[in-house]
Amino acid sequence: MKLIKKYLQEKNKVNLFNREPSCLTFDQAHDYLKGALTKEVRRGVESHIADCYHCLDLVATVHDGMKTRPRYRIHPIQLNKGHIVMLLAITSFILSFIFKRYFLQFLVVTILFGLKWVIDTKSTRMLVTIHEAFKKGQSAPQDRRDTPTRKRENNGRIEKYL
Amino acid sequence: MINSYSMLKKRRNTYKLLTEEVKKLKVRCIEKDPIAWGRFIDIISPFLVHAIRCRFVRLHFKYNEADVENMRQDILLSLWRDEKLVSIRDDDKFVPWIWTYSSNAVSDHVRQVAPTDSPNAHCLSDPLVDPRPSPFHAASNSHLEEAIDRALELLNDREKIIIKLSFLHEKRYVEIAQILNIPLGTVLGTAKRARDKLKKRLKKYVIK
């Protein structure tokens, strides 16, 4: 039996990619597995997949896909470092009103946490990167403005509005 | 008891069926809504990775995590670029379709990457031993292959399918019964009959 298995594997390697016009489509394979075909068509499909390695593989693959019941995890709210810093800033801000004696101290803490949050967040970093890139390539937009297509676009817009 | 029930309930809450969510997202994805695509990619990625790995294993291809990641990105990109989601009319077919699509993509990749037998494929660092079987072995193998081929040809369609699904695709008999839409007992009986036929015809090639 091992010999037959090896032989079939070798033959499968060669014939797996040989697709003929009479081969099954995905919909046909799906309908076959769902039992939505008539007896005659079903027999025809079976006689084809008995000799066609490509179609048998397709049927086995579609069956694998139908068998799997994929589920995905709904992530609960996860607090990252940025969220924690922001929460601390809000808390100290509220505390500054409760303990009026330490108002200034709490306010300073709030500002510090607020700054930390602003610096740490991705959007700020992105803004800084964009600003730097804009500074470096300031000449580029000016050059672009002079291109004939741009001019034509602008003229078109002006004409449209006039 | 209460603990296990609460765990089960929690699990039910934290896990949701992919098809339900995808059905909602599909229309928005077809309209190329970037937010919907972001959510779609988040949901579908673990499933895609599983499908890609399964296919690599079935094709006996040595892969690493970079291959899987590249394949995942290629599949998602082709789904976006070629607007493949439009072709799925029936929502119930979505999961098997995406599984088959990713499997086909992996097969194409393997076909492209697999080394060819052309002389240019070998380099100087290859050992100077001829990897091909000796003429004696080649002759005996071809003789045996012919015998196996003839033995397989004599089986009927259903027996052939059962043997191939069992040996080649390593399917269990329960799964084969599901595929062929016949009772398990019939599959077991047919498989036994097919194996007996093969044993009988290949008896003289078995060395005791």
Short mmCIF file of C-alpha atoms in Angstrom, two decimals:
data_model
loop_
_atom_site.label_atom_id
_atom_site.label_comp_id
_atom_site.label_asym_id
_atom_site.label_seq_id
_atom_site.Cartn_x
_atom_site.Cartn_y
_atom_site.Cartn_z
CA MET A 1 0.00 0.00 0.00
CA LYS A 2 2.94 2.31 0.72
CA LEU A 3 4.12 1.70 -2.82
CA ILE A 4 0.75 2.71 -4.26
CA LYS A 5 0.71 5.82 -2.03
CA LYS A 6 4.15 6.84 -3.27
CA TYR A 7 3.19 6.15 -6.85
CA LEU A 8 0.01 8.24 -6.52
CA GLN A 9 1.96 11.10 -4.93
CA GLU A 10 4.45 11.12 -7.79
CA LYS A 11 1.69 11.04 -10.37
CA ASN A 12 -0.18 13.78 -8.54
CA LYS A 13 2.87 16.05 -8.68
CA VAL A 14 2.88 15.77 -12.47
CA ASN A 15 -0.85 15.88 -13.12
CA LEU A 16 -2.07 18.31 -10.46
CA PHE A 17 -1.61 21.38 -12.64
CA ASN A 18 -2.98 19.84 -15.84
CA ARG A 19 -6.28 21.62 -16.26
CA GLU A 20 -8.47 20.67 -19.18
CA PRO A 21 -11.52 22.52 -20.57
CA SER A 22 -13.80 19.74 -19.31
CA CYS A 23 -12.54 20.17 -15.74
CA LEU A 24 -14.88 21.23 -12.94
CA THR A 25 -15.36 24.81 -11.86
CA PHE A 26 -15.55 25.92 -8.25
CA ASP A 27 -19.35 26.24 -8.41
CA GLN A 28 -19.73 22.72 -9.83
CA ALA A 29 -17.47 21.26 -7.14
CA HIS A 30 -19.41 23.15 -4.46
CA ASP A 31 -22.76 21.96 -5.82
CA TYR A 32 -21.45 18.39 -6.00
CA LEU A 33 -20.44 18.48 -2.35
CA LYS A 34 -23.70 20.12 -1.33
CA GLY A 35 -25.63 17.36 -3.15
CA ALA A 36 -27.34 19.88 -5.40
CA LEU A 37 -26.69 17.94 -8.63
CA THR A 38 -28.96 15.42 -10.31
CA LYS A 39 -28.03 11.71 -10.24
CA GLU A 40 -26.81 11.67 -13.83
CA VAL A 41 -24.68 14.79 -13.48
CA ARG A 42 -23.34 13.46 -10.20
CA ARG A 43 -22.30 10.21 -11.89
CA GLY A 44 -20.63 12.21 -14.65
CA VAL A 45 -18.70 14.28 -12.12
CA GLU A 46 -17.61 11.13 -10.26
CA SER A 47 -16.39 9.44 -13.43
CA HIS A 48 -14.39 12.60 -14.23
CA ILE A 49 -12.81 13.07 -10.80
CA ALA A 50 -11.89 9.38 -10.64
CA ASP A 51 -9.27 9.99 -13.36
CA CYS A 52 -8.56 13.74 -13.06
CA TYR A 53 -6.08 14.63 -10.34
CA HIS A 54 -6.77 18.36 -10.71
CA CYS A 55 -10.52 18.03 -10.16
CA LEU A 56 -10.16 15.57 -7.29
CA ASP A 57 -7.83 18.05 -5.63
CA LEU A 58 -10.36 20.84 -6.24
CA VAL A 59 -13.17 18.79 -4.67
CA ALA A 60 -10.96 17.92 -1.67
CA THR A 61 -9.95 21.58 -1.28
CA VAL A 62 -13.53 22.87 -1.46
CA HIS A 63 -14.51 20.22 1.10
CA ASP A 64 -11.74 21.47 3.40
CA GLY A 65 -13.07 25.01 2.98
CA MET A 66 -16.64 23.93 3.73
CA LYS A 67 -15.57 21.89 6.74
CA THR A 68 -13.71 24.73 8.45
CA ARG A 69 -15.88 26.92 10.59
CA PRO A 70 -13.66 29.94 10.88
CA ARG A 71 -14.18 32.12 13.88
CA TYR A 72 -12.43 35.28 14.81
CA ARG A 73 -11.77 36.78 18.18
CA ILE A 74 -13.47 39.98 19.13
CA HIS A 75 -10.77 41.82 21.01
CA PRO A 76 -11.90 43.38 24.25
CA ILE A 77 -10.75 46.97 24.89
CA GLN A 78 -7.02 46.78 25.40
CA LEU A 79 -5.28 49.62 27.18
CA ASN A 80 -1.94 50.50 25.69
CA LYS A 81 0.67 52.86 27.08
CA GLY A 82 -0.86 55.90 25.36
CA HIS A 83 -4.30 55.23 26.82
CA ILE A 84 -2.91 54.85 30.33
CA VAL A 85 -0.99 58.15 30.11
CA MET A 86 -4.10 59.91 28.81
CA LEU A 87 -6.22 58.47 31.64
CA LEU A 88 -3.64 59.60 34.20
CA ALA A 89 -3.69 63.13 32.74
CA ILE A 90 -7.51 63.27 32.95
CA THR A 91 -7.49 61.86 36.50
CA SER A 92 -4.95 64.40 37.76
CA PHE A 93 -6.93 67.16 36.06
CA ILE A 94 -10.10 66.10 37.91
CA LEU A 95 -8.18 65.72 41.18
CA SER A 96 -6.89 69.26 40.87
CA PHE A 97 -10.48 70.50 41.30
CA ILE A 98 -11.23 68.14 44.18
CA PHE A 99 -8.10 68.94 46.21
CA LYS A 100 -7.95 72.69 45.71
CA ARG A 101 -4.98 72.95 48.03
CA TYR A 102 -2.80 71.06 45.55
CA PHE A 103 -4.36 72.60 42.45
CA LEU A 104 -1.09 73.80 40.90
CA GLN A 105 0.76 70.56 41.61
CA PHE A 106 -1.99 68.49 39.95
CA LEU A 107 -2.11 70.90 37.04
CA VAL A 108 1.63 70.50 36.46
CA VAL A 109 1.22 66.72 36.55
CA THR A 110 -1.66 67.01 34.07
CA ILE A 111 0.46 69.08 31.70
CA LEU A 112 3.36 66.63 31.99
CA PHE A 113 1.16 63.60 31.28
CA GLY A 114 -0.59 65.51 28.48
CA LEU A 115 2.73 66.34 26.82
CA LYS A 116 3.89 62.75 27.20
CA TRP A 117 0.68 61.55 25.54
CA VAL A 118 1.03 64.03 22.66
CA ILE A 119 4.66 63.05 22.05
CA ASP A 120 4.01 59.30 22.30
CA THR A 121 1.01 59.06 20.01
CA LYS A 122 1.54 57.82 16.46
CA SER A 123 -0.37 60.68 14.85
CA THR A 124 2.00 63.26 16.35
CA ARG A 125 4.98 61.31 15.13
CA MET A 126 3.39 61.12 11.71
CA LEU A 127 2.76 64.87 11.70
CA VAL A 128 6.39 65.52 12.59
CA THR A 129 7.54 63.21 9.79
CA ILE A 130 5.24 64.94 7.29
CA HIS A 131 6.49 68.33 8.44
CA GLU A 132 10.11 67.25 8.02
CA ALA A 133 9.40 65.78 4.59
CA PHE A 134 7.60 68.96 3.57
CA LYS A 135 10.53 71.07 4.75
CA LYS A 136 12.99 68.97 2.76
CA GLY A 137 11.04 68.86 -0.45
CA GLN A 138 9.57 72.37 -0.39
CA SER A 139 10.81 73.11 -3.89
CA ALA A 140 9.01 70.13 -5.41
CA PRO A 141 5.41 71.41 -5.12
CA GLN A 142 6.45 74.71 -6.70
CA ASP A 143 7.93 72.86 -9.69
CA ARG A 144 4.76 70.81 -9.98
CA ARG A 145 2.65 73.93 -10.03
CA ASP A 146 4.43 75.05 -13.19
CA THR A 147 3.66 71.92 -15.20
CA PRO A 148 1.30 72.43 -18.16
CA THR A 149 -1.24 69.86 -16.92
CA ARG A 150 -1.49 71.61 -13.57
CA LYS A 151 -1.97 74.95 -15.31
CA ARG A 152 -4.67 73.50 -17.48
CA GLU A 153 -6.42 72.05 -14.44
CA ASN A 154 -6.29 75.39 -12.66
CA ASN A 155 -7.59 77.23 -15.68
CA GLY A 156 -10.41 74.73 -15.97
CA ARG A 157 -11.34 75.25 -12.36
CA ILE A 158 -11.32 79.02 -12.68
CA GLU A 159 -13.42 78.86 -15.81
CA LYS A 160 -15.84 76.56 -14.08
CA TYR A 161 -16.28 78.90 -11.14
CA LEU A 162 -16.52 82.03 -13.29
CA MET B 1 -19.79 24.07 36.93
CA ILE B 2 -20.63 27.77 37.14
CA ASN B 3 -17.07 28.59 36.29
CA SER B 4 -17.07 26.41 33.14
CA TYR B 5 -20.44 27.83 32.09
CA SER B 6 -19.22 31.40 32.48
CA MET B 7 -16.06 30.49 30.54
CA LEU B 8 -18.20 29.06 27.74
CA LYS B 9 -20.39 32.15 27.72
CA LYS B 10 -17.30 34.37 27.64
CA ARG B 11 -15.91 32.35 24.77
CA ARG B 12 -19.16 32.70 22.88
CA ASN B 13 -19.00 36.42 23.38
CA THR B 14 -15.41 36.80 22.31
CA TYR B 15 -15.66 34.55 19.24
CA LYS B 16 -17.97 35.21 16.33
CA LEU B 17 -18.55 33.34 13.09
CA LEU B 18 -16.52 34.84 10.26
CA THR B 19 -19.25 34.40 7.65
CA GLU B 20 -21.73 36.63 9.47
CA GLU B 21 -19.30 39.53 9.68
CA VAL B 22 -18.01 39.04 6.15
CA LYS B 23 -21.55 39.11 4.75
CA LYS B 24 -21.95 42.58 6.22
CA LEU B 25 -18.57 43.77 5.00
CA LYS B 26 -18.72 42.33 1.46
CA VAL B 27 -20.87 45.02 -0.10
CA ARG B 28 -18.78 47.79 1.41
CA CYS B 29 -15.58 46.04 0.30
CA ILE B 30 -16.86 45.82 -3.29
CA GLU B 31 -17.43 49.57 -3.17
CA LYS B 32 -13.76 49.83 -2.06
CA ASP B 33 -14.46 51.41 1.31
CA PRO B 34 -11.01 51.58 2.97
CA ILE B 35 -12.38 51.19 6.52
CA ALA B 36 -14.33 48.07 5.52
CA TRP B 37 -11.23 46.66 3.81
CA GLY B 38 -9.17 47.27 6.94
CA ARG B 39 -11.71 45.37 9.03
CA PHE B 40 -12.01 42.64 6.36
CA ILE B 41 -8.24 42.12 6.33
CA ASP B 42 -8.14 41.94 10.14
CA ILE B 43 -10.85 39.29 10.21
CA ILE B 44 -9.82 37.19 7.22
CA SER B 45 -6.03 37.12 7.80
CA PRO B 46 -5.85 34.30 10.41
CA PHE B 47 -8.11 32.16 8.21
CA LEU B 48 -5.98 32.87 5.14
CA VAL B 49 -2.80 32.00 7.00
CA HIS B 50 -4.35 28.68 8.09
CA ALA B 51 -5.43 27.89 4.51
CA ILE B 52 -1.97 28.77 3.13
CA ARG B 53 -0.20 26.58 5.71
CA CYS B 54 -2.53 23.65 5.02
CA ARG B 55 -1.86 23.91 1.30
CA PHE B 56 1.91 24.10 1.74
CA VAL B 57 1.77 20.98 3.92
CA ARG B 58 -0.38 19.12 1.42
CA LEU B 59 1.99 19.95 -1.43
CA HIS B 60 4.96 18.76 0.69
CA PHE B 61 6.60 22.15 0.22
CA LYS B 62 9.22 23.39 2.66
CA TYR B 63 8.04 26.84 3.72
CA ASN B 64 8.85 29.44 6.31
CA GLU B 65 6.86 32.23 7.93
CA ALA B 66 8.08 34.77 5.35
CA ASP B 67 6.56 32.62 2.55
CA VAL B 68 3.23 32.50 4.37
CA GLU B 69 3.25 36.26 4.95
CA ASN B 70 4.15 36.96 1.31
CA MET B 71 1.37 34.67 0.12
CA ARG B 72 -1.13 36.32 2.45
CA GLN B 73 -0.23 39.76 1.15
CA ASP B 74 -0.34 38.61 -2.48
CA ILE B 75 -3.78 37.06 -2.03
CA LEU B 76 -5.22 40.13 -0.30
CA LEU B 77 -3.71 42.40 -2.94
CA SER B 78 -5.17 40.37 -5.79
CA LEU B 79 -8.58 40.36 -4.05
CA TRP B 80 -8.44 44.16 -3.88
CA ARG B 81 -6.89 44.85 -7.28
CA ASP B 82 -8.84 42.37 -9.41
CA GLU B 83 -12.14 42.94 -7.57
CA LYS B 84 -12.52 39.21 -6.98
CA LEU B 85 -15.21 39.62 -4.34
CA VAL B 86 -17.70 40.62 -7.04
CA SER B 87 -17.59 37.08 -8.47
CA ILE B 88 -19.01 35.54 -5.24
CA ARG B 89 -22.75 35.67 -5.74
CA ASP B 90 -23.76 33.31 -2.98
CA ASP B 91 -22.66 34.44 0.48
CA ASP B 92 -22.66 30.86 1.79
CA LYS B 93 -19.93 30.01 -0.70
CA PHE B 94 -17.63 32.72 0.60
CA VAL B 95 -15.55 30.64 3.05
CA PRO B 96 -14.94 27.66 0.70
CA TRP B 97 -14.28 30.11 -2.13
CA ILE B 98 -11.62 32.03 -0.24
CA TRP B 99 -10.08 28.72 0.90
CA THR B 100 -9.93 27.44 -2.69
CA TYR B 101 -8.66 30.77 -3.99
CA SER B 102 -5.80 30.86 -1.49
CA SER B 103 -5.02 27.18 -2.17
CA ASN B 104 -4.81 27.87 -5.90
CA ALA B 105 -2.55 30.85 -5.27
CA VAL B 106 -0.23 28.67 -3.17
CA SER B 107 -0.24 25.95 -5.87
CA ASP B 108 0.76 28.52 -8.50
CA HIS B 109 3.52 29.79 -6.23
CA VAL B 110 4.82 26.26 -5.64
CA ARG B 111 4.73 25.53 -9.37
CA GLN B 112 6.78 28.64 -10.09
CA VAL B 113 9.27 28.10 -7.27
CA ALA B 114 9.74 24.32 -7.67
CA PRO B 115 13.09 23.51 -9.29
CA THR B 116 12.95 22.41 -12.89
CA ASP B 117 14.78 19.44 -14.36
CA SER B 118 16.56 21.58 -16.92
CA PRO B 119 20.40 21.37 -16.94
CA ASN B 120 20.61 25.09 -16.09
CA ALA B 121 18.89 24.45 -12.77
CA HIS B 122 21.97 22.66 -11.45
CA CYS B 123 24.98 24.62 -10.32
CA LEU B 124 28.63 23.67 -9.81
CA SER B 125 28.20 23.20 -6.07
CA ASP B 126 25.85 20.28 -6.68
CA PRO B 127 27.37 16.88 -5.93
CA LEU B 128 28.76 15.07 -8.96
CA VAL B 129 26.67 11.97 -8.23
CA ASP B 130 23.87 11.37 -10.68
CA PRO B 131 20.65 11.59 -8.64
CA ARG B 132 18.68 9.57 -11.18
CA PRO B 133 18.02 5.88 -10.49
CA SER B 134 20.28 3.30 -12.07
CA PRO B 135 19.10 1.73 -15.38
CA PHE B 136 18.22 -1.48 -13.54
CA HIS B 137 16.13 0.39 -10.95
CA ALA B 138 14.53 2.56 -13.62
CA ALA B 139 13.50 -0.52 -15.60
CA SER B 140 12.08 -2.32 -12.56
CA ASN B 141 10.32 0.89 -11.39
CA SER B 142 8.71 1.47 -14.77
CA HIS B 143 7.58 -2.17 -14.79
CA LEU B 144 6.07 -1.74 -11.32
CA GLU B 145 4.47 1.57 -12.23
CA GLU B 146 2.80 -0.03 -15.21
CA ALA B 147 1.49 -2.81 -12.98
CA ILE B 148 0.08 -0.31 -10.43
CA ASP B 149 -1.43 1.72 -13.24
CA ARG B 150 -3.13 -1.38 -14.67
CA ALA B 151 -4.36 -2.43 -11.22
CA LEU B 152 -5.83 1.04 -10.60
CA GLU B 153 -7.45 1.09 -14.03
CA LEU B 154 -9.40 -2.04 -13.15
CA LEU B 155 -11.09 -0.39 -10.17
CA ASN B 156 -14.45 1.29 -10.67
CA ASP B 157 -14.90 5.07 -10.32
CA ARG B 158 -16.02 5.09 -6.72
CA GLU B 159 -13.20 2.74 -5.63
CA LYS B 160 -10.65 4.91 -7.42
CA ILE B 161 -11.94 8.07 -5.72
CA ILE B 162 -11.91 6.43 -2.29
CA ILE B 163 -8.38 5.08 -2.75
CA LYS B 164 -7.06 8.41 -4.05
CA LEU B 165 -8.76 10.49 -1.37
CA SER B 166 -7.52 8.15 1.32
CA PHE B 167 -3.93 7.70 0.09
CA LEU B 168 -3.28 10.99 -1.63
CA HIS B 169 -5.30 13.54 0.30
CA GLU B 170 -5.12 11.63 3.59
CA LYS B 171 -8.86 11.96 4.16
CA ARG B 172 -10.58 9.97 6.85
CA TYR B 173 -13.38 7.62 5.84
CA VAL B 174 -15.94 9.89 7.53
CA GLU B 175 -14.79 12.77 5.34
CA ILE B 176 -14.87 10.59 2.23
CA ALA B 177 -18.45 9.63 3.10
CA GLN B 178 -19.30 13.35 3.34
CA ILE B 179 -17.64 14.09 -0.02
CA LEU B 180 -19.33 11.22 -1.86
CA ASN B 181 -22.59 11.74 0.04
CA ILE B 182 -22.88 8.03 0.89
CA PRO B 183 -23.08 6.15 4.22
CA LEU B 184 -19.90 5.43 6.12
CA GLY B 185 -20.51 1.68 5.94
CA THR B 186 -20.58 1.79 2.15
CA VAL B 187 -17.26 3.69 2.12
CA LEU B 188 -15.63 1.16 4.45
CA GLY B 189 -16.90 -1.77 2.39
CA THR B 190 -15.84 -0.22 -0.92
CA ALA B 191 -12.40 0.71 0.48
CA LYS B 192 -11.82 -2.85 1.71
CA ARG B 193 -12.90 -4.29 -1.62
CA ALA B 194 -10.62 -1.90 -3.53
CA ARG B 195 -7.65 -2.70 -1.30
CA ASP B 196 -8.23 -6.44 -1.69
CA LYS B 197 -8.36 -6.06 -5.48
CA LEU B 198 -5.09 -4.10 -5.48
CA LYS B 199 -3.41 -6.63 -3.17
CA LYS B 200 -4.51 -9.49 -5.38
CA ARG B 201 -3.22 -7.88 -8.55
CA LEU B 202 0.06 -6.72 -7.09
CA LYS B 203 0.72 -9.90 -5.10
CA LYS B 204 3.66 -11.04 -7.19
CA TYR B 205 5.52 -7.74 -6.64
CA VAL B 206 5.42 -7.97 -2.86
CA ILE B 207 8.63 -9.33 -1.34
CA LYS B 208 7.98 -11.43 1.74
#
